[in-house]
mmCIF file of C-alpha atoms in Angstrom:
data_model
loop_
_atom_site.group_PDB
_atom_site.id
_atom_site.type_symbol
_atom_site.label_atom_id
_atom_site.label_comp_id
_atom_site.label_asym_id
_atom_site.label_seq_id
_atom_site.Cartn_x
_atom_site.Cartn_y
_atom_site.Cartn_z
ATOM 1 C CA MET A 1 20.049 19.897 -15.290
ATOM 2 C CA ASN A 2 22.264 16.952 -14.304
ATOM 3 C CA VAL A 3 21.192 15.763 -10.870
ATOM 4 C CA LYS A 4 23.079 12.936 -9.253
ATOM 5 C CA VAL A 5 20.274 10.442 -8.526
ATOM 6 C CA HIS A 6 20.102 6.683 -9.016
ATOM 7 C CA GLU A 7 19.937 5.831 -12.728
ATOM 8 C CA SER A 8 16.660 3.900 -12.319
ATOM 9 C CA TRP A 9 14.836 7.074 -11.333
ATOM 10 C CA LYS A 10 16.117 9.329 -14.141
ATOM 11 C CA PRO A 11 13.591 8.347 -16.851
ATOM 12 C CA TYR A 12 10.751 9.201 -14.432
ATOM 13 C CA LEU A 13 12.139 12.364 -12.793
ATOM 14 C CA GLU A 14 14.268 14.059 -15.461
ATOM 15 C CA LYS A 15 11.319 16.203 -16.546
ATOM 16 C CA GLU A 16 11.200 17.597 -13.003
ATOM 17 C CA PHE A 17 14.924 18.482 -13.018
ATOM 18 C CA ASP A 18 14.353 20.690 -16.048
ATOM 19 C CA GLN A 19 11.500 22.670 -14.499
ATOM 20 C CA PRO A 20 12.121 26.302 -13.497
ATOM 21 C CA TYR A 21 11.114 25.578 -9.882
ATOM 22 C CA PHE A 22 13.799 22.923 -9.612
ATOM 23 C CA THR A 23 16.423 25.255 -11.022
ATOM 24 C CA ALA A 24 15.478 27.883 -8.357
ATOM 25 C CA LEU A 25 15.399 25.174 -5.686
ATOM 26 C CA THR A 26 18.943 23.996 -6.649
ATOM 27 C CA ASP A 27 20.250 27.577 -6.414
ATOM 28 C CA PHE A 28 18.649 28.030 -3.025
ATOM 29 C CA VAL A 29 20.126 24.761 -1.675
ATOM 30 C CA LYS A 30 23.525 25.465 -3.043
ATOM 31 C CA THR A 31 23.574 28.902 -1.428
ATOM 32 C CA GLU A 32 22.320 27.506 1.897
ATOM 33 C CA TYR A 33 25.017 24.816 1.952
ATOM 34 C CA GLU A 34 27.708 27.391 1.152
ATOM 35 C CA GLN A 35 26.599 29.891 3.784
ATOM 36 C CA HIS A 36 25.246 27.656 6.591
ATOM 37 C CA THR A 37 25.582 24.189 8.083
ATOM 38 C CA CYS A 38 22.854 22.086 6.511
ATOM 39 C CA TYR A 39 21.730 18.517 6.694
ATOM 40 C CA PRO A 40 22.051 15.888 5.377
ATOM 41 C CA THR A 41 25.445 16.167 3.696
ATOM 42 C CA GLY A 42 25.314 17.071 0.048
ATOM 43 C CA LYS A 43 26.055 13.516 -1.113
ATOM 44 C CA GLU A 44 23.139 12.200 1.014
ATOM 45 C CA ILE A 45 20.382 14.575 -0.161
ATOM 46 C CA PHE A 46 19.070 11.925 -2.622
ATOM 47 C CA ALA A 47 20.018 8.881 -0.465
ATOM 48 C CA ALA A 48 16.391 7.667 -0.380
ATOM 49 C CA PHE A 49 16.516 7.160 -4.119
ATOM 50 C CA ASP A 50 20.108 5.812 -4.169
ATOM 51 C CA HIS A 51 19.258 3.015 -1.742
ATOM 52 C CA CYS A 52 15.815 2.174 -3.172
ATOM 53 C CA SER A 53 15.769 1.797 -6.978
ATOM 54 C CA PHE A 54 12.547 2.478 -8.855
ATOM 55 C CA GLN A 55 12.324 -1.195 -9.950
ATOM 56 C CA ASP A 56 12.742 -2.573 -6.396
ATOM 57 C CA LEU A 57 10.385 -0.162 -4.700
ATOM 58 C CA LYS A 58 7.577 -1.872 -2.747
ATOM 59 C CA VAL A 59 6.861 0.444 0.188
ATOM 60 C CA VAL A 60 6.772 4.198 0.686
ATOM 61 C CA ILE A 61 7.020 5.957 4.079
ATOM 62 C CA ILE A 62 6.590 9.702 4.015
ATOM 63 C CA GLY A 63 8.205 12.055 6.514
ATOM 64 C CA GLN A 64 8.272 15.823 6.639
ATOM 65 C CA ASP A 65 11.699 17.258 7.305
ATOM 66 C CA PRO A 66 15.188 15.863 7.825
ATOM 67 C CA TYR A 67 16.513 15.894 11.439
ATOM 68 C CA HIS A 68 18.197 19.203 12.105
ATOM 69 C CA GLY A 69 20.479 18.110 14.980
ATOM 70 C CA SER A 70 24.178 17.573 14.488
ATOM 71 C CA ASN A 71 25.027 14.645 12.268
ATOM 72 C CA GLN A 72 21.515 12.933 12.625
ATOM 73 C CA ALA A 73 20.036 13.095 9.140
ATOM 74 C CA ASN A 74 21.318 10.604 6.547
ATOM 75 C CA GLY A 75 18.846 11.322 3.720
ATOM 76 C CA LEU A 76 16.245 8.727 4.758
ATOM 77 C CA CYS A 77 13.151 9.789 6.696
ATOM 78 C CA PHE A 78 13.112 8.797 10.386
ATOM 79 C CA SER A 79 16.657 7.344 9.981
ATOM 80 C CA VAL A 80 19.907 8.429 11.649
ATOM 81 C CA HIS A 81 23.557 7.564 11.111
ATOM 82 C CA ASP A 82 25.047 4.575 12.907
ATOM 83 C CA GLY A 83 26.087 5.476 16.434
ATOM 84 C CA ILE A 84 23.624 8.374 16.803
ATOM 85 C CA SER A 85 21.091 8.308 19.594
ATOM 86 C CA HIS A 86 17.613 7.378 18.383
ATOM 87 C CA PRO A 87 15.147 10.357 18.224
ATOM 88 C CA PRO A 88 11.807 9.920 19.970
ATOM 89 C CA SER A 89 9.800 9.066 16.810
ATOM 90 C CA LEU A 90 12.299 6.429 15.770
ATOM 91 C CA ILE A 91 12.201 4.888 19.273
ATOM 92 C CA ASN A 92 8.409 4.559 18.975
ATOM 93 C CA ILE A 93 8.747 3.031 15.464
ATOM 94 C CA PHE A 94 11.036 0.376 16.892
ATOM 95 C CA LYS A 95 8.820 -0.237 19.890
ATOM 96 C CA GLU A 96 5.801 -0.879 17.561
ATOM 97 C CA ILE A 97 7.933 -3.334 15.546
ATOM 98 C CA GLU A 98 8.861 -5.064 18.806
ATOM 99 C CA THR A 99 5.187 -5.622 19.795
ATOM 100 C CA ASP A 100 3.923 -6.094 16.194
ATOM 101 C CA LEU A 101 6.491 -8.578 14.975
ATOM 102 C CA GLY A 102 8.323 -9.728 18.152
ATOM 103 C CA LYS A 103 11.631 -8.428 16.858
ATOM 104 C CA PRO A 104 14.193 -7.163 19.380
ATOM 105 C CA TYR A 105 14.881 -3.410 19.565
ATOM 106 C CA PRO A 106 17.837 -2.700 17.209
ATOM 107 C CA GLN A 107 21.073 -1.147 18.195
ATOM 108 C CA SER A 108 21.365 1.002 15.056
ATOM 109 C CA GLY A 109 18.835 3.613 13.911
ATOM 110 C CA ASN A 110 20.199 3.580 10.386
ATOM 111 C CA LEU A 111 17.321 2.485 8.118
ATOM 112 C CA GLU A 112 19.456 1.861 5.062
ATOM 113 C CA ARG A 113 18.677 -1.793 5.739
ATOM 114 C CA TRP A 114 15.016 -1.045 4.932
ATOM 115 C CA ALA A 115 15.749 1.139 1.942
ATOM 116 C CA ASP A 116 17.977 -1.523 0.389
ATOM 117 C CA GLN A 117 14.908 -3.929 0.473
ATOM 118 C CA GLY A 118 12.663 -1.528 -1.487
ATOM 119 C CA VAL A 119 11.344 0.887 1.131
ATOM 120 C CA LEU A 120 11.456 4.461 -0.096
ATOM 121 C CA LEU A 121 11.974 6.591 3.011
ATOM 122 C CA LEU A 122 10.952 9.912 1.602
ATOM 123 C CA ASN A 123 10.941 13.253 3.361
ATOM 124 C CA ALA A 124 8.733 15.897 1.775
ATOM 125 C CA THR A 125 11.624 18.337 2.231
ATOM 126 C CA LEU A 126 15.014 16.853 1.538
ATOM 127 C CA THR A 127 17.287 19.446 3.269
ATOM 128 C CA VAL A 128 17.264 21.657 6.359
ATOM 129 C CA ARG A 129 19.490 24.288 7.984
ATOM 130 C CA ALA A 130 21.120 23.048 11.145
ATOM 131 C CA HIS A 131 18.950 23.529 14.300
ATOM 132 C CA GLU A 132 16.265 25.327 12.339
ATOM 133 C CA ALA A 133 13.335 22.984 11.789
ATOM 134 C CA GLY A 134 11.350 23.652 8.607
ATOM 135 C CA SER A 135 13.885 26.159 7.314
ATOM 136 C CA HIS A 136 13.893 24.713 3.807
ATOM 137 C CA GLN A 137 10.153 24.229 3.460
ATOM 138 C CA ASN A 138 8.216 25.955 0.692
ATOM 139 C CA LYS A 139 11.285 26.352 -1.523
ATOM 140 C CA GLY A 140 10.349 23.730 -4.056
ATOM 141 C CA TRP A 141 11.165 20.437 -2.405
ATOM 142 C CA GLU A 142 7.481 19.648 -1.780
ATOM 143 C CA THR A 143 6.686 20.183 -5.460
ATOM 144 C CA PHE A 144 9.370 17.688 -6.344
ATOM 145 C CA THR A 145 8.464 15.041 -3.765
ATOM 146 C CA ASP A 146 4.783 15.308 -4.599
ATOM 147 C CA ALA A 147 5.725 14.580 -8.238
ATOM 148 C CA VAL A 148 7.720 11.553 -7.005
ATOM 149 C CA ILE A 149 4.616 10.199 -5.161
ATOM 150 C CA LYS A 150 2.363 10.827 -8.167
ATOM 151 C CA THR A 151 4.874 9.117 -10.433
ATOM 152 C CA ILE A 152 5.096 6.047 -8.196
ATOM 153 C CA SER A 153 1.326 5.889 -8.090
ATOM 154 C CA GLN A 154 0.982 6.115 -11.861
ATOM 155 C CA GLU A 155 3.901 3.886 -12.903
ATOM 156 C CA LYS A 156 3.908 1.176 -10.257
ATOM 157 C CA GLN A 157 1.341 -1.366 -8.993
ATOM 158 C CA ASP A 158 0.668 -2.788 -5.469
ATOM 159 C CA VAL A 159 2.933 -0.396 -3.589
ATOM 160 C CA VAL A 160 2.208 -0.079 0.202
ATOM 161 C CA PHE A 161 2.076 3.561 1.316
ATOM 162 C CA LEU A 162 2.482 4.112 5.066
ATOM 163 C CA LEU A 163 1.071 7.549 5.916
ATOM 164 C CA TRP A 164 1.796 8.518 9.559
ATOM 165 C CA GLY A 165 0.320 11.746 10.963
ATOM 166 C CA GLY A 166 -1.730 14.529 9.505
ATOM 167 C CA PHE A 167 0.958 15.833 7.145
ATOM 168 C CA ALA A 168 1.555 12.439 5.517
ATOM 169 C CA LYS A 169 -2.157 11.612 5.349
ATOM 170 C CA LYS A 170 -2.718 14.675 3.103
ATOM 171 C CA LYS A 171 -0.574 12.926 0.446
ATOM 172 C CA VAL A 172 -3.321 10.365 -0.051
ATOM 173 C CA LYS A 173 -4.808 12.597 -2.755
ATOM 174 C CA LEU A 174 -1.709 11.866 -4.871
ATOM 175 C CA ILE A 175 -2.168 8.104 -4.675
ATOM 176 C CA ASP A 176 -4.473 5.841 -6.658
ATOM 177 C CA SER A 177 -5.845 3.696 -3.828
ATOM 178 C CA LYS A 178 -7.381 1.243 -6.394
ATOM 179 C CA LYS A 179 -3.873 0.265 -7.539
ATOM 180 C CA HIS A 180 -2.061 0.488 -4.241
ATOM 181 C CA HIS A 181 -2.445 -0.329 -0.507
ATOM 182 C CA VAL A 182 -2.624 2.723 1.804
ATOM 183 C CA LEU A 183 -2.247 2.359 5.592
ATOM 184 C CA THR A 184 -2.755 5.423 7.827
ATOM 185 C CA SER A 185 -2.232 6.060 11.526
ATOM 186 C CA GLY A 186 -1.115 8.753 13.960
ATOM 187 C CA HIS A 187 2.471 9.904 13.896
ATOM 188 C CA PRO A 188 5.104 8.006 15.939
ATOM 189 C CA SER A 189 6.084 11.228 17.756
ATOM 190 C CA PRO A 190 5.549 11.052 21.557
ATOM 191 C CA LEU A 191 2.690 13.600 21.429
ATOM 192 C CA SER A 192 0.654 11.410 19.057
ATOM 193 C CA ALA A 193 1.856 8.044 20.296
ATOM 194 C CA ASN A 194 1.113 8.780 23.952
ATOM 195 C CA ARG A 195 -2.439 9.726 23.023
ATOM 196 C CA GLY A 196 -2.984 6.322 21.529
ATOM 197 C CA TYR A 197 -2.689 7.254 17.819
ATOM 198 C CA TRP A 198 0.394 5.171 17.009
ATOM 199 C CA PHE A 199 0.932 2.075 19.120
ATOM 200 C CA GLY A 200 -0.950 -0.970 17.985
ATOM 201 C CA ASN A 201 -1.326 0.094 14.351
ATOM 202 C CA LYS A 202 0.421 -3.111 13.263
ATOM 203 C CA HIS A 203 1.546 -1.428 10.053
ATOM 204 C CA PHE A 204 4.604 -3.547 9.732
ATOM 205 C CA SER A 205 2.806 -6.921 9.819
ATOM 206 C CA LEU A 206 -0.059 -5.551 7.712
ATOM 207 C CA CYS A 207 2.409 -4.322 5.125
ATOM 208 C CA ASN A 208 4.044 -7.678 4.912
ATOM 209 C CA GLU A 209 0.764 -9.478 4.717
ATOM 210 C CA PHE A 210 -0.171 -7.391 1.653
ATOM 211 C CA LEU A 211 3.218 -7.907 -0.029
ATOM 212 C CA SER A 212 3.004 -11.647 0.603
ATOM 213 C CA SER A 213 -0.560 -11.740 -0.798
ATOM 214 C CA LYS A 214 0.850 -10.246 -4.078
ATOM 215 C CA GLY A 215 3.699 -12.731 -4.305
ATOM 216 C CA LEU A 216 6.271 -10.177 -3.253
ATOM 217 C CA ASP A 217 9.113 -10.572 -0.812
ATOM 218 C CA ILE A 218 8.252 -9.193 2.614
ATOM 219 C CA ILE A 219 10.383 -6.586 4.365
ATOM 220 C CA ALA A 220 12.717 -7.611 7.190
ATOM 221 C CA TRP A 221 11.877 -4.625 9.403
#
């Protein structure tokens, strides 16, 4: 199957595109987009891969679902299009960066600027029906994105994995922690953050310290 994804990923993911589950997933997604409003737009479904090539990848952040509100999702986890109000989790991410790194709160919630530096902003499920959270879960996306995480773990070295919240933490079983640096904390959602499980985790400075220790360029968060 010919999937439009960045060329750098194709040698590692083509075997997934030919699996029966992926054929069924493609049929499901195509039908959903024809019959319902779905997010992100079709051309943005694989945006996480388009903005972060396999060779440049240094950091992985794992989300669960795309935003299901109107015109929010842009194919990168936690990210929204320019000009869109920042969702609560993204607000808390930016607040932690403010206190951790002393950087001013940004105007745009579009995280393409991170992805272009080698941060893979990977949702476990890459599509969703408008205003129906979780509507595309358990259709095959998780099988695909688990394979992506395993492939990164096997084929790369010294990648920083940022696992926020219970769902993301479960992905640790897919990662070789001897080869990579794994940081975990609570989720940046208000429910978790207000209970003290998010703020103060210093993941952004800790990530950069690790990258620097390996001679890699740090991320301008």
